[in-house]
PDB file of C-alpha atoms in Angstrom:
ATOM      1  CA  MET A   1      11.450  63.360  -5.680  1.00 45.00           C
ATOM      2  CA  SER A   2      11.225  60.368  -3.350  1.00 57.00           C
ATOM      3  CA  ALA A   3      13.511  57.454  -4.053  1.00 82.00           C
ATOM      4  CA  LEU A   4      10.705  54.893  -4.246  1.00 94.00           C
ATOM      5  CA  ILE A   5       7.423  54.201  -6.008  1.00 96.00           C
ATOM      6  CA  LEU A   6       4.914  51.740  -4.548  1.00 97.00           C
ATOM      7  CA  LEU A   7       2.631  50.172  -7.149  1.00 98.00           C
ATOM      8  CA  ASN A   8      -0.376  47.966  -6.496  1.00 98.00           C
ATOM      9  CA  LYS A   9       0.077  45.654  -9.474  1.00 98.00           C
ATOM     10  CA  PRO A  10      -3.144  44.175 -10.859  1.00 98.00           C
ATOM     11  CA  TYR A  11      -3.528  40.557 -11.912  1.00 98.00           C
ATOM     12  CA  GLY A  12      -2.289  39.884 -15.456  1.00 96.00           C
ATOM     13  CA  VAL A  13       0.340  42.657 -15.547  1.00 97.00           C
ATOM     14  CA  ILE A  14       3.898  41.597 -16.441  1.00 96.00           C
ATOM     15  CA  CYS A  15       6.511  42.998 -14.054  1.00 95.00           C
ATOM     16  CA  GLN A  16       8.653  44.640 -16.762  1.00 94.00           C
ATOM     17  CA  PHE A  17       8.657  47.845 -18.788  1.00 94.00           C
ATOM     18  CA  SER A  18       9.424  46.395 -22.209  1.00 92.00           C
ATOM     19  CA  PRO A  19       6.373  45.521 -24.363  1.00 90.00           C
ATOM     20  CA  SER A  20       5.106  41.954 -24.060  1.00 81.00           C
ATOM     21  CA  GLY A  21       2.468  41.814 -26.788  1.00 83.00           C
ATOM     22  CA  LYS A  22       0.045  39.661 -24.770  1.00 87.00           C
ATOM     23  CA  HIS A  23      -0.193  41.432 -21.414  1.00 92.00           C
ATOM     24  CA  PRO A  24      -0.023  44.981 -20.038  1.00 96.00           C
ATOM     25  CA  THR A  25       3.294  45.926 -18.451  1.00 96.00           C
ATOM     26  CA  LEU A  26       4.511  48.294 -15.754  1.00 97.00           C
ATOM     27  CA  LYS A  27       4.824  51.014 -18.397  1.00 95.00           C
ATOM     28  CA  ASP A  28       1.035  51.077 -18.681  1.00 95.00           C
ATOM     29  CA  TYR A  29       0.816  52.091 -15.011  1.00 96.00           C
ATOM     30  CA  VAL A  30       4.032  53.930 -14.083  1.00 96.00           C
ATOM     31  CA  ASP A  31       5.095  56.596 -16.566  1.00 92.00           C
ATOM     32  CA  VAL A  32       8.105  57.870 -14.621  1.00 93.00           C
ATOM     33  CA  PRO A  33      11.505  57.544 -16.336  1.00 92.00           C
ATOM     34  CA  GLY A  34      14.387  55.828 -14.582  1.00 93.00           C
ATOM     35  CA  PHE A  35      12.464  53.689 -12.100  1.00 95.00           C
ATOM     36  CA  TYR A  36      12.796  49.906 -12.139  1.00 94.00           C
ATOM     37  CA  PRO A  37      11.327  47.134  -9.959  1.00 96.00           C
ATOM     38  CA  ALA A  38      13.279  46.003  -6.915  1.00 93.00           C
ATOM     39  CA  GLY A  39      12.105  42.427  -7.113  1.00 90.00           C
ATOM     40  CA  ARG A  40       9.416  41.015  -9.362  1.00 90.00           C
ATOM     41  CA  LEU A  41       5.915  39.682  -8.940  1.00 95.00           C
ATOM     42  CA  ASP A  42       4.465  36.943 -11.140  1.00 95.00           C
ATOM     43  CA  THR A  43       1.972  37.903 -13.830  1.00 96.00           C
ATOM     44  CA  ASP A  44      -0.769  35.910 -12.081  1.00 96.00           C
ATOM     45  CA  SER A  45      -0.021  37.521  -8.700  1.00 98.00           C
ATOM     46  CA  GLU A  46      -1.228  40.881  -7.410  1.00 98.00           C
ATOM     47  CA  GLY A  47      -0.074  43.499  -4.980  1.00 98.00           C
ATOM     48  CA  LEU A  48       2.954  45.504  -3.970  1.00 98.00           C
ATOM     49  CA  VAL A  49       5.805  46.151  -6.380  1.00 98.00           C
ATOM     50  CA  VAL A  50       8.559  48.487  -5.139  1.00 97.00           C
ATOM     51  CA  LEU A  51      10.321  50.539  -7.831  1.00 96.00           C
ATOM     52  CA  THR A  52      13.402  52.688  -7.389  1.00 94.00           C
ATOM     53  CA  ALA A  53      15.793  54.809  -9.426  1.00 92.00           C
ATOM     54  CA  ASP A  54      18.609  54.066  -6.945  1.00 88.00           C
ATOM     55  CA  GLY A  55      20.700  51.033  -7.937  1.00 87.00           C
ATOM     56  CA  GLY A  56      22.153  50.646  -4.453  1.00 87.00           C
ATOM     57  CA  LEU A  57      18.726  50.681  -2.852  1.00 88.00           C
ATOM     58  CA  GLN A  58      17.474  48.179  -5.415  1.00 89.00           C
ATOM     59  CA  HIS A  59      20.306  45.839  -4.408  1.00 86.00           C
ATOM     60  CA  THR A  60      19.548  46.282  -0.697  1.00 86.00           C
ATOM     61  CA  ILE A  61      15.892  45.412  -1.188  1.00 88.00           C
ATOM     62  CA  THR A  62      16.499  42.358  -3.364  1.00 87.00           C
ATOM     63  CA  ASP A  63      19.673  40.902  -1.824  1.00 85.00           C
ATOM     64  CA  PRO A  64      18.658  37.812   0.217  1.00 78.00           C
ATOM     65  CA  ARG A  65      21.468  38.502   2.677  1.00 80.00           C
ATOM     66  CA  HIS A  66      19.416  41.393   4.064  1.00 79.00           C
ATOM     67  CA  LYS A  67      16.445  39.039   4.692  1.00 79.00           C
ATOM     68  CA  LEU A  68      13.905  41.785   4.082  1.00 89.00           C
ATOM     69  CA  ALA A  69      10.486  40.493   5.143  1.00 94.00           C
ATOM     70  CA  LYS A  70       7.780  40.130   2.491  1.00 96.00           C
ATOM     71  CA  THR A  71       4.198  39.446   3.578  1.00 98.00           C
ATOM     72  CA  TYR A  72       1.602  37.786   1.368  1.00 98.00           C
ATOM     73  CA  PHE A  73      -2.101  37.074   1.708  1.00 99.00           C
ATOM     74  CA  VAL A  74      -2.826  33.780  -0.002  1.00 99.00           C
ATOM     75  CA  GLN A  75      -6.163  32.170  -0.801  1.00 98.00           C
ATOM     76  CA  VAL A  76      -5.675  28.411  -0.863  1.00 98.00           C
ATOM     77  CA  GLU A  77      -7.740  25.407  -1.782  1.00 96.00           C
ATOM     78  CA  GLY A  78      -8.799  23.417   1.270  1.00 96.00           C
ATOM     79  CA  LEU A  79      -9.016  24.196   4.985  1.00 96.00           C
ATOM     80  CA  PRO A  80      -5.581  23.830   6.607  1.00 96.00           C
ATOM     81  CA  ASP A  81      -5.455  23.693  10.379  1.00 95.00           C
ATOM     82  CA  ASP A  82      -2.622  24.930  12.544  1.00 93.00           C
ATOM     83  CA  ALA A  83      -0.797  21.597  12.343  1.00 95.00           C
ATOM     84  CA  ALA A  84      -0.920  21.698   8.530  1.00 96.00           C
ATOM     85  CA  LEU A  85       1.024  24.965   8.618  1.00 98.00           C
ATOM     86  CA  ALA A  86       3.867  23.467  10.681  1.00 98.00           C
ATOM     87  CA  PRO A  87       5.955  22.447   7.611  1.00 97.00           C
ATOM     88  CA  LEU A  88       5.801  26.028   6.315  1.00 98.00           C
ATOM     89  CA  ARG A  89       7.008  27.326   9.680  1.00 98.00           C
ATOM     90  CA  ALA A  90       9.774  24.750   9.874  1.00 98.00           C
ATOM     91  CA  GLY A  91      11.040  25.242   6.312  1.00 97.00           C
ATOM     92  CA  ILE A  92       9.346  23.043   3.741  1.00 97.00           C
ATOM     93  CA  ALA A  93      11.263  20.949   1.188  1.00 96.00           C
ATOM     94  CA  LEU A  94      10.550  21.959  -2.409  1.00 96.00           C
ATOM     95  CA  GLY A  95      12.560  19.312  -4.261  1.00 90.00           C
ATOM     96  CA  ASP A  96      15.476  21.382  -5.491  1.00 91.00           C
ATOM     97  CA  TYR A  97      15.870  23.301  -2.231  1.00 92.00           C
ATOM     98  CA  ARG A  98      14.386  23.728   1.227  1.00 96.00           C
ATOM     99  CA  ALA A  99      12.605  26.985   1.908  1.00 96.00           C
ATOM    100  CA  ARG A 100      13.590  29.009   4.921  1.00 94.00           C
ATOM    101  CA  PRO A 101      11.121  28.946   7.831  1.00 96.00           C
ATOM    102  CA  ALA A 102       8.182  31.274   7.186  1.00 97.00           C
ATOM    103  CA  GLU A 103       5.654  32.932   9.459  1.00 98.00           C
ATOM    104  CA  ALA A 104       2.355  31.231   8.574  1.00 98.00           C
ATOM    105  CA  LEU A 105      -1.049  32.119  10.004  1.00 97.00           C
ATOM    106  CA  LEU A 106      -4.651  31.305   9.190  1.00 98.00           C
ATOM    107  CA  THR A 107      -6.536  34.554   8.708  1.00 97.00           C
ATOM    108  CA  ALA A 108      -9.893  35.938   7.676  1.00 97.00           C
ATOM    109  CA  PRO A 109     -10.229  37.391   4.167  1.00 96.00           C
ATOM    110  CA  PRO A 110      -8.599  40.849   4.342  1.00 96.00           C
ATOM    111  CA  ASP A 111     -11.098  43.673   4.817  1.00 95.00           C
ATOM    112  CA  TRP A 112      -9.254  45.702   2.152  1.00 95.00           C
ATOM    113  CA  LEU A 113      -9.619  42.947  -0.461  1.00 96.00           C
ATOM    114  CA  TRP A 114     -10.737  43.980  -3.956  1.00 96.00           C
ATOM    115  CA  PRO A 115     -12.462  41.739  -6.556  1.00 95.00           C
ATOM    116  CA  ARG A 116     -10.030  39.979  -8.838  1.00 95.00           C
ATOM    117  CA  VAL A 117     -10.491  40.346 -12.585  1.00 91.00           C
ATOM    118  CA  PRO A 118     -10.947  37.663 -13.781  1.00 92.00           C
ATOM    119  CA  PRO A 119     -12.292  35.823 -10.707  1.00 93.00           C
ATOM    120  CA  ILE A 120     -10.459  32.790  -9.385  1.00 92.00           C
ATOM    121  CA  ARG A 121     -11.535  29.375 -10.632  1.00 84.00           C
ATOM    122  CA  ALA A 122     -12.647  27.873  -7.346  1.00 74.00           C
ATOM    123  CA  ARG A 123     -14.344  24.493  -7.243  1.00 79.00           C
ATOM    124  CA  GLN A 124     -17.698  24.648  -5.452  1.00 79.00           C
ATOM    125  CA  ALA A 125     -17.208  21.293  -3.710  1.00 84.00           C
ATOM    126  CA  ILE A 126     -13.868  22.341  -2.191  1.00 90.00           C
ATOM    127  CA  PRO A 127     -13.736  25.092   0.461  1.00 94.00           C
ATOM    128  CA  THR A 128     -11.010  27.731   0.503  1.00 96.00           C
ATOM    129  CA  ALA A 129      -9.072  29.530   3.221  1.00 97.00           C
ATOM    130  CA  TRP A 130      -6.777  32.533   3.570  1.00 98.00           C
ATOM    131  CA  LEU A 131      -3.221  32.419   4.868  1.00 98.00           C
ATOM    132  CA  GLN A 132      -0.862  35.215   5.859  1.00 98.00           C
ATOM    133  CA  LEU A 133       2.708  34.234   4.989  1.00 98.00           C
ATOM    134  CA  THR A 134       5.847  36.226   5.744  1.00 98.00           C
ATOM    135  CA  LEU A 135       9.050  35.162   3.982  1.00 96.00           C
ATOM    136  CA  ARG A 136      12.599  36.472   4.150  1.00 93.00           C
ATOM    137  CA  GLU A 137      13.624  35.138   0.765  1.00 90.00           C
ATOM    138  CA  GLY A 138      12.059  35.299  -2.677  1.00 85.00           C
ATOM    139  CA  ARG A 139      12.580  32.599  -5.282  1.00 89.00           C
ATOM    140  CA  ASN A 140      10.642  31.924  -8.462  1.00 90.00           C
ATOM    141  CA  ARG A 141       6.986  31.110  -7.621  1.00 94.00           C
ATOM    142  CA  GLN A 142       8.095  30.223  -4.119  1.00 96.00           C
ATOM    143  CA  VAL A 143       4.848  30.919  -2.260  1.00 98.00           C
ATOM    144  CA  ARG A 144       2.829  28.839  -4.725  1.00 98.00           C
ATOM    145  CA  ARG A 145       5.312  25.984  -4.485  1.00 97.00           C
ATOM    146  CA  MET A 146       5.265  26.126  -0.686  1.00 98.00           C
ATOM    147  CA  THR A 147       1.480  25.948  -0.318  1.00 98.00           C
ATOM    148  CA  ALA A 148       1.267  23.200  -2.951  1.00 98.00           C
ATOM    149  CA  ALA A 149       3.927  21.164  -1.122  1.00 97.00           C
ATOM    150  CA  ALA A 150       1.894  21.568   2.086  1.00 97.00           C
ATOM    151  CA  GLY A 151      -1.176  20.186   0.270  1.00 97.00           C
ATOM    152  CA  PHE A 152      -3.061  23.445  -0.254  1.00 97.00           C
ATOM    153  CA  PRO A 153      -2.671  24.874  -3.790  1.00 97.00           C
ATOM    154  CA  THR A 154      -2.711  28.640  -4.164  1.00 97.00           C
ATOM    155  CA  LEU A 155      -5.766  30.166  -5.839  1.00 97.00           C
ATOM    156  CA  ARG A 156      -4.974  33.837  -5.313  1.00 98.00           C
ATOM    157  CA  LEU A 157      -1.769  35.543  -4.209  1.00 98.00           C
ATOM    158  CA  ILE A 158      -1.433  39.154  -3.056  1.00 99.00           C
ATOM    159  CA  ARG A 159       1.836  40.656  -1.817  1.00 98.00           C
ATOM    160  CA  TYR A 160       0.933  43.094   0.932  1.00 98.00           C
ATOM    161  CA  SER A 161       4.306  44.354   2.070  1.00 97.00           C
ATOM    162  CA  VAL A 162       8.020  44.508   1.351  1.00 95.00           C
ATOM    163  CA  GLY A 163      10.056  45.475   4.397  1.00 93.00           C
ATOM    164  CA  PRO A 164       8.419  48.597   5.901  1.00 93.00           C
ATOM    165  CA  TRP A 165       6.325  49.447   2.822  1.00 95.00           C
ATOM    166  CA  THR A 166       2.739  48.263   2.441  1.00 96.00           C
ATOM    167  CA  LEU A 167      -0.264  48.428   0.138  1.00 96.00           C
ATOM    168  CA  ALA A 168      -2.275  50.486   2.633  1.00 95.00           C
ATOM    169  CA  GLY A 169      -4.197  53.221   0.793  1.00 94.00           C
ATOM    170  CA  ILE A 170      -3.057  52.201  -2.708  1.00 97.00           C
ATOM    171  CA  GLU A 171      -5.831  51.059  -5.027  1.00 97.00           C
ATOM    172  CA  PRO A 172      -5.147  48.393  -7.677  1.00 97.00           C
ATOM    173  CA  GLY A 173      -3.484  49.893 -10.744  1.00 97.00           C
ATOM    174  CA  THR A 174      -2.333  53.048  -8.915  1.00 97.00           C
ATOM    175  CA  TRP A 175       0.886  54.054  -7.195  1.00 97.00           C
ATOM    176  CA  GLN A 176       2.369  56.428  -4.624  1.00 96.00           C
ATOM    177  CA  TYR A 177       5.775  57.863  -3.907  1.00 94.00           C
ATOM    178  CA  ALA A 178       7.395  56.603  -0.703  1.00 93.00           C
ATOM    179  CA  ASP A 179      10.283  57.538   1.560  1.00 87.00           C
ATOM    180  CA  SER A 180      13.231  55.140   1.413  1.00 84.00           C
ATOM    181  CA  SER A 181      14.873  56.415   4.624  1.00 80.00           C
ATOM    182  CA  ILE A 182      12.470  54.372   6.764  1.00 74.00           C
ATOM    183  CA  LEU A 183      14.291  51.200   5.672  1.00 73.00           C
ATOM    184  CA  ARG A 184      17.241  51.701   8.014  1.00 57.00           C
ATOM    185  CA  TYR A 185      14.929  51.947  11.023  1.00 43.00           C
ATOM    186  CA  THR A 186      12.588  49.045  10.249  1.00 45.00           C
ATOM    187  CA  LYS A 187      14.679  46.524   8.311  1.00 45.00           C
ATOM    188  CA  ASP A 188      13.774  43.746  10.748  1.00 45.00           C
ATOM    189  CA  SER A 189      10.054  44.538  11.039  1.00 43.00           C
ATOM    190  CA  SER A 190       7.125  42.573   9.641  1.00 43.00           C
ATOM    191  CA  PRO A 191       4.633  45.302   8.745  1.00 42.00           C
ATOM    192  CA  ALA A 192       1.489  43.220   8.240  1.00 43.00           C
ATOM    193  CA  SER A 193       0.417  44.009  11.792  1.00 38.00           C
ATOM    194  CA  GLY A 194       1.261  46.871  14.093  1.00 36.00           C
ATOM    195  CA  HIS A 195       3.298  48.730  11.491  1.00 36.00           C
ATOM    196  CA  ARG A 196       3.605  52.340  10.555  1.00 37.00           C
ATOM    197  CA  HIS A 197       3.043  53.277   6.962  1.00 40.00           C
ATOM    198  CA  ALA A 198       5.863  54.562   4.788  1.00 40.00           C
ATOM    199  CA  HIS A 199       3.796  56.033   1.999  1.00 43.00           C
ATOM    200  CA  GLY A 200       4.492  59.487   0.663  1.00 42.00           C
ATOM    201  CA  ARG A 201       1.773  62.095   0.438  1.00 36.00           C
ATOM    202  CA  HIS A 202       1.844  62.339  -3.325  1.00 36.00           C
ATOM    203  CA  SER A 203      -0.437  59.986  -5.197  1.00 40.00           C
ATOM    204  CA  GLY A 204       0.353  58.808  -8.705  1.00 42.00           C
ATOM    205  CA  LYS A 205      -2.200  58.315 -11.443  1.00 44.00           C
ATOM    206  CA  ARG A 206      -2.587  55.320 -13.677  1.00 47.00           C
ATOM    207  CA  ARG A 207      -1.465  55.977 -17.214  1.00 46.00           C
ATOM    208  CA  THR A 208      -4.277  55.598 -19.726  1.00 41.00           C
ATOM    209  CA  THR A 209      -3.674  53.499 -22.822  1.00 37.00           C
TER     210      THR A 209
END
């Protein structure tokens, strides 16, 4: 068995295995004993969650000292120009701490984008834009706080990659096994562009409830 599972977490799913009562959890999607998330994703966020049964690997992925790149596609309210992204690239102040400099780009809506359920609550009079953000740290609701501090609140947040692993080929609510050995070769890469995929050939199935 591979040491990793890559899950495309849908909106509204809590990133834990214990029952929540109000929301579905990881257990509703990944019915494989012994695997736990290496880093969490907010309930109102979507995208890649990496799970492992290896405690050492979990620590490597989550430890900020390793500065593992995480790339997000973010739909924001408003139309930021390149100058408006400068504070994100420089390291924006968030009140209780200053975020590390991030890679921040304006981008077109991703061609792999799926409809969100429920849809975002966009205001018709205010246009929206998509950003591609790559961070090498991960604090509570950090991406949302960063875009809000820059003047562009987040409407939709999708994590596309963690280190060398990406969402490519993984539909929402499904998962795949992945090879963990690629980490030692690509620890410093940002896989949102020009990357090689690390997905295993075996595809998991969503657990029915």
